[in-house]
């Protein structure tokens, strides 16, 4: 039976969204009305999401890590210092972008792009530490039932809207078998009459090939699932 991994799937979704944002920010046409405000909002939403994610990890995972593997917890705390500085720098540039004069906008766009990539660089190192240091330490020093309890406590803390957002942000970045297993569990836990709507909503976040594969793996006709 696979071990409970508290980081892998959500981190894959985060990587996909960060990479997409970097590409789209770099290529954005700032001459278009509202483009600067849109890109600013997207960058601010990203740092807000990453901060909230760090709070969730601290609440549900890292207390156990500090108890069982304090050296690993200390390493993650050091990563947070560098991350916080990168978040602040990105936020400052993002907030300034919409008010930038047209002639200064190309340089401001690129400066924001560089600040975003600095966040991505720092955050990738942080994810690597969690996945290659913290998670192995938890596997070594905590029981499978304790890890499963951590995951269950986090899921219980999420509102239906938050849980849906978690799935939408994560599933497109996962391999088909993992995506299907998570979706099967979500459908099984859905209130009566809500499963079809949940599946249709999640399917809307997937590419055509991903969507077709999910329906096939679940054994659900696509036309029925999208009603």
Short mmCIF file of C-alpha atoms in Angstrom, two decimals:
data_model
loop_
_atom_site.label_atom_id
_atom_site.label_comp_id
_atom_site.label_asym_id
_atom_site.label_seq_id
_atom_site.Cartn_x
_atom_site.Cartn_y
_atom_site.Cartn_z
CA UNK A 1 0.00 0.00 0.00
CA UNK A 2 1.45 3.43 -0.91
CA UNK A 3 2.66 5.59 1.95
CA UNK A 4 0.73 8.75 2.73
CA UNK A 5 2.56 11.64 1.07
CA UNK A 6 1.47 14.95 2.54
CA UNK A 7 3.25 17.12 -0.03
CA UNK A 8 3.48 15.51 -3.46
CA UNK A 9 0.16 16.13 -5.19
CA UNK A 10 -0.50 19.67 -4.01
CA UNK A 11 3.08 20.64 -4.82
CA UNK A 12 2.70 19.36 -8.38
CA UNK A 13 -0.28 21.64 -8.84
CA UNK A 14 1.61 24.59 -7.41
CA UNK A 15 4.55 24.04 -9.73
CA UNK A 16 2.28 23.90 -12.78
CA UNK A 17 0.53 27.15 -11.88
CA UNK A 18 3.75 29.00 -11.06
CA UNK A 19 5.39 27.94 -14.33
CA UNK A 20 2.29 28.93 -16.33
CA UNK A 21 2.13 32.33 -14.63
CA UNK A 22 5.80 33.02 -15.40
CA UNK A 23 5.34 32.20 -19.08
CA UNK A 24 2.13 34.20 -19.40
CA UNK A 25 3.47 37.23 -17.52
CA UNK A 26 6.58 37.30 -19.69
CA UNK A 27 4.51 37.16 -22.89
CA UNK A 28 1.70 39.51 -21.81
CA UNK A 29 0.91 42.52 -24.03
CA UNK A 30 0.84 45.38 -21.56
CA UNK A 31 -0.55 47.70 -24.23
CA UNK A 32 -3.88 45.91 -23.90
CA UNK A 33 -6.36 47.70 -21.57
CA UNK A 34 -6.37 46.14 -18.13
CA UNK A 35 -3.38 43.87 -18.81
CA UNK A 36 -1.18 45.42 -16.13
CA UNK A 37 -3.92 45.18 -13.52
CA UNK A 38 -4.64 41.58 -14.49
CA UNK A 39 -1.02 40.46 -14.23
CA UNK A 40 -0.59 42.36 -10.97
CA UNK A 41 -3.64 40.62 -9.51
CA UNK A 42 -2.41 37.21 -10.63
CA UNK A 43 0.97 37.68 -8.97
CA UNK A 44 -0.62 38.89 -5.74
CA UNK A 45 -3.03 35.95 -5.80
CA UNK A 46 -0.10 33.57 -6.19
CA UNK A 47 1.82 34.90 -3.17
CA UNK A 48 -1.41 34.89 -1.15
CA UNK A 49 -1.99 31.24 -2.07
CA UNK A 50 1.58 30.27 -1.19
CA UNK A 51 1.38 32.01 2.18
CA UNK A 52 -1.92 30.29 2.96
CA UNK A 53 -0.42 26.97 1.94
CA UNK A 54 2.52 27.53 4.31
CA UNK A 55 0.05 28.29 7.12
CA UNK A 56 -1.79 25.03 6.40
CA UNK A 57 1.44 23.05 6.50
CA UNK A 58 2.47 24.70 9.75
CA UNK A 59 -0.91 23.95 11.32
CA UNK A 60 -1.38 20.37 10.15
CA UNK A 61 2.06 18.94 9.33
CA UNK A 62 4.97 20.79 10.85
CA UNK A 63 3.93 20.50 14.47
CA UNK A 64 4.33 16.74 14.11
CA UNK A 65 7.59 17.27 12.23
CA UNK A 66 8.97 19.48 15.03
CA UNK A 67 8.10 16.83 17.59
CA UNK A 68 9.64 13.91 15.69
CA UNK A 69 12.38 15.46 13.52
CA UNK A 70 13.29 18.92 14.84
CA UNK A 71 16.35 19.29 12.58
CA UNK A 72 14.18 18.86 9.50
CA UNK A 73 11.71 21.41 10.89
CA UNK A 74 14.56 23.87 11.49
CA UNK A 75 15.65 23.51 7.86
CA UNK A 76 12.16 24.39 6.68
CA UNK A 77 12.02 27.41 9.00
CA UNK A 78 15.22 28.72 7.41
CA UNK A 79 13.64 28.35 3.97
CA UNK A 80 10.67 30.44 5.10
CA UNK A 81 12.91 33.43 5.84
CA UNK A 82 14.17 33.53 2.25
CA UNK A 83 10.70 32.92 0.89
CA UNK A 84 9.14 35.75 2.89
CA UNK A 85 11.66 38.25 1.49
CA UNK A 86 10.98 37.09 -2.06
CA UNK A 87 7.21 37.33 -1.53
CA UNK A 88 7.48 40.91 -0.27
CA UNK A 89 9.62 41.98 -3.23
CA UNK A 90 7.17 40.43 -5.69
CA UNK A 91 4.15 41.98 -3.98
CA UNK A 92 5.74 45.45 -4.05
CA UNK A 93 6.43 45.27 -7.78
CA UNK A 94 3.01 43.77 -8.53
CA UNK A 95 1.18 46.56 -6.68
CA UNK A 96 3.22 49.22 -8.51
CA UNK A 97 2.67 47.81 -12.01
CA UNK A 98 -0.85 49.15 -12.78
CA UNK A 99 0.23 52.72 -11.99
CA UNK A 100 3.33 52.63 -14.17
CA UNK A 101 3.56 55.08 -17.08
CA UNK A 102 3.29 53.56 -20.58
CA UNK A 103 6.89 54.36 -21.44
CA UNK A 104 8.17 52.68 -18.27
CA UNK A 105 5.83 49.70 -18.48
CA UNK A 106 8.06 47.34 -20.50
CA UNK A 107 10.87 47.56 -17.95
CA UNK A 108 8.42 47.30 -15.05
CA UNK A 109 6.89 44.19 -16.63
CA UNK A 110 10.28 42.55 -16.95
CA UNK A 111 11.24 43.53 -13.40
CA UNK A 112 8.04 41.90 -12.15
CA UNK A 113 8.83 38.84 -14.28
CA UNK A 114 12.26 38.59 -12.65
CA UNK A 115 10.76 39.01 -9.18
CA UNK A 116 8.25 36.25 -9.90
CA UNK A 117 11.02 33.95 -11.05
CA UNK A 118 12.99 34.72 -7.89
CA UNK A 119 9.95 33.56 -5.90
CA UNK A 120 9.71 30.45 -8.06
CA UNK A 121 13.41 29.70 -7.57
CA UNK A 122 13.16 30.05 -3.79
CA UNK A 123 9.90 28.14 -3.64
CA UNK A 124 11.19 25.23 -5.71
CA UNK A 125 14.07 24.83 -3.24
CA UNK A 126 11.54 24.88 -0.40
CA UNK A 127 9.38 22.22 -2.06
CA UNK A 128 12.45 20.09 -2.66
CA UNK A 129 13.37 20.29 1.02
CA UNK A 130 9.87 19.31 2.09
CA UNK A 131 9.71 16.39 -0.32
CA UNK A 132 13.24 15.02 0.14
CA UNK A 133 13.96 15.90 3.78
CA UNK A 134 10.73 16.50 5.70
CA UNK A 135 8.58 13.77 4.18
CA UNK A 136 11.21 11.01 4.57
CA UNK A 137 11.70 12.13 8.17
CA UNK A 138 7.99 11.82 8.81
CA UNK A 139 7.93 8.38 7.20
CA UNK A 140 10.77 7.35 9.51
CA UNK A 141 9.53 8.82 12.78
CA UNK A 142 5.72 8.94 12.48
CA UNK A 143 3.31 6.08 11.92
CA UNK A 144 1.14 5.70 8.86
CA UNK A 145 -1.95 6.20 11.01
CA UNK A 146 -0.55 9.51 12.29
CA UNK A 147 0.13 10.72 8.75
CA UNK A 148 -3.33 9.66 7.62
CA UNK A 149 -4.81 11.53 10.59
CA UNK A 150 -2.93 14.69 9.57
CA UNK A 151 -4.34 14.45 6.06
CA UNK A 152 -7.85 13.77 7.35
CA UNK A 153 -7.69 16.74 9.72
CA UNK A 154 -6.69 19.06 6.88
CA UNK A 155 -9.51 17.79 4.66
CA UNK A 156 -12.02 18.23 7.48
CA UNK A 157 -10.91 21.86 7.91
CA UNK A 158 -11.81 22.78 4.31
CA UNK A 159 -15.18 24.16 3.28
CA UNK A 160 -16.82 22.56 0.22
CA UNK A 161 -15.76 25.58 -1.85
CA UNK A 162 -12.16 25.34 -0.64
CA UNK A 163 -12.05 21.60 -1.26
CA UNK A 164 -13.29 22.17 -4.81
CA UNK A 165 -10.62 24.80 -5.34
CA UNK A 166 -8.00 22.37 -4.06
CA UNK A 167 -9.06 19.77 -6.63
CA UNK A 168 -9.22 22.27 -9.47
CA UNK A 169 -5.73 23.51 -8.69
CA UNK A 170 -4.17 20.09 -8.28
CA UNK A 171 -5.74 17.52 -10.61
CA UNK A 172 -4.65 18.92 -14.00
CA UNK A 173 -0.99 18.52 -12.94
CA UNK A 174 -1.25 14.89 -11.82
CA UNK A 175 -0.76 11.65 -13.77
CA UNK A 176 -3.95 9.87 -14.86
CA UNK A 177 -3.96 7.07 -12.27
CA UNK A 178 -3.45 9.48 -9.37
CA UNK A 179 -6.02 11.90 -10.74
CA UNK A 180 -8.59 9.12 -11.08
CA UNK A 181 -7.98 7.77 -7.58
CA UNK A 182 -8.41 11.21 -6.01
CA UNK A 183 -11.49 11.93 -8.10
CA UNK A 184 -13.04 8.57 -7.25
CA UNK A 185 -12.63 9.35 -3.55
CA UNK A 186 -14.09 12.84 -3.96
CA UNK A 187 -17.10 11.51 -5.86
CA UNK A 188 -17.68 8.86 -3.23
CA UNK A 189 -17.71 11.51 -0.51
CA UNK A 190 -19.93 13.95 -2.43
CA UNK A 191 -23.45 14.62 -1.08
CA UNK A 192 -26.29 12.82 -2.79
CA UNK A 193 -27.02 14.30 -6.19
CA UNK A 194 -23.80 16.33 -6.32
CA UNK A 195 -21.40 13.82 -7.86
CA UNK A 196 -22.25 14.58 -11.50
CA UNK A 197 -21.89 18.32 -10.94
CA UNK A 198 -18.58 17.85 -9.17
CA UNK A 199 -17.21 15.71 -11.97
CA UNK A 200 -18.34 18.19 -14.63
CA UNK A 201 -16.77 21.06 -12.72
CA UNK A 202 -13.42 19.30 -12.38
CA UNK A 203 -13.55 18.13 -16.00
CA UNK A 204 -13.71 21.77 -17.04
CA UNK A 205 -10.18 22.30 -15.69
CA UNK A 206 -8.70 19.45 -17.75
CA UNK A 207 -7.45 19.31 -21.31
CA UNK A 208 -9.44 17.20 -23.79
CA UNK A 209 -7.15 14.17 -23.52
CA UNK A 210 -7.04 14.38 -19.74
CA UNK A 211 -10.82 14.69 -19.57
CA UNK A 212 -11.40 11.74 -21.89
CA UNK A 213 -9.00 9.59 -19.89
CA UNK A 214 -10.68 10.51 -16.60
CA UNK A 215 -14.13 9.55 -17.89
CA UNK A 216 -12.75 6.31 -19.30
CA UNK A 217 -10.97 5.40 -16.05
CA UNK A 218 -14.06 6.19 -13.99
CA UNK A 219 -16.29 4.29 -16.41
CA UNK A 220 -18.61 7.28 -16.73
CA UNK A 221 -20.01 8.43 -20.10
CA UNK A 222 -18.80 11.95 -20.77
CA UNK A 223 -22.20 13.19 -21.87
CA UNK A 224 -23.80 11.97 -18.63
CA UNK A 225 -21.08 13.45 -16.45
CA UNK A 226 -21.36 16.91 -17.99
CA UNK A 227 -25.08 17.42 -17.44
#
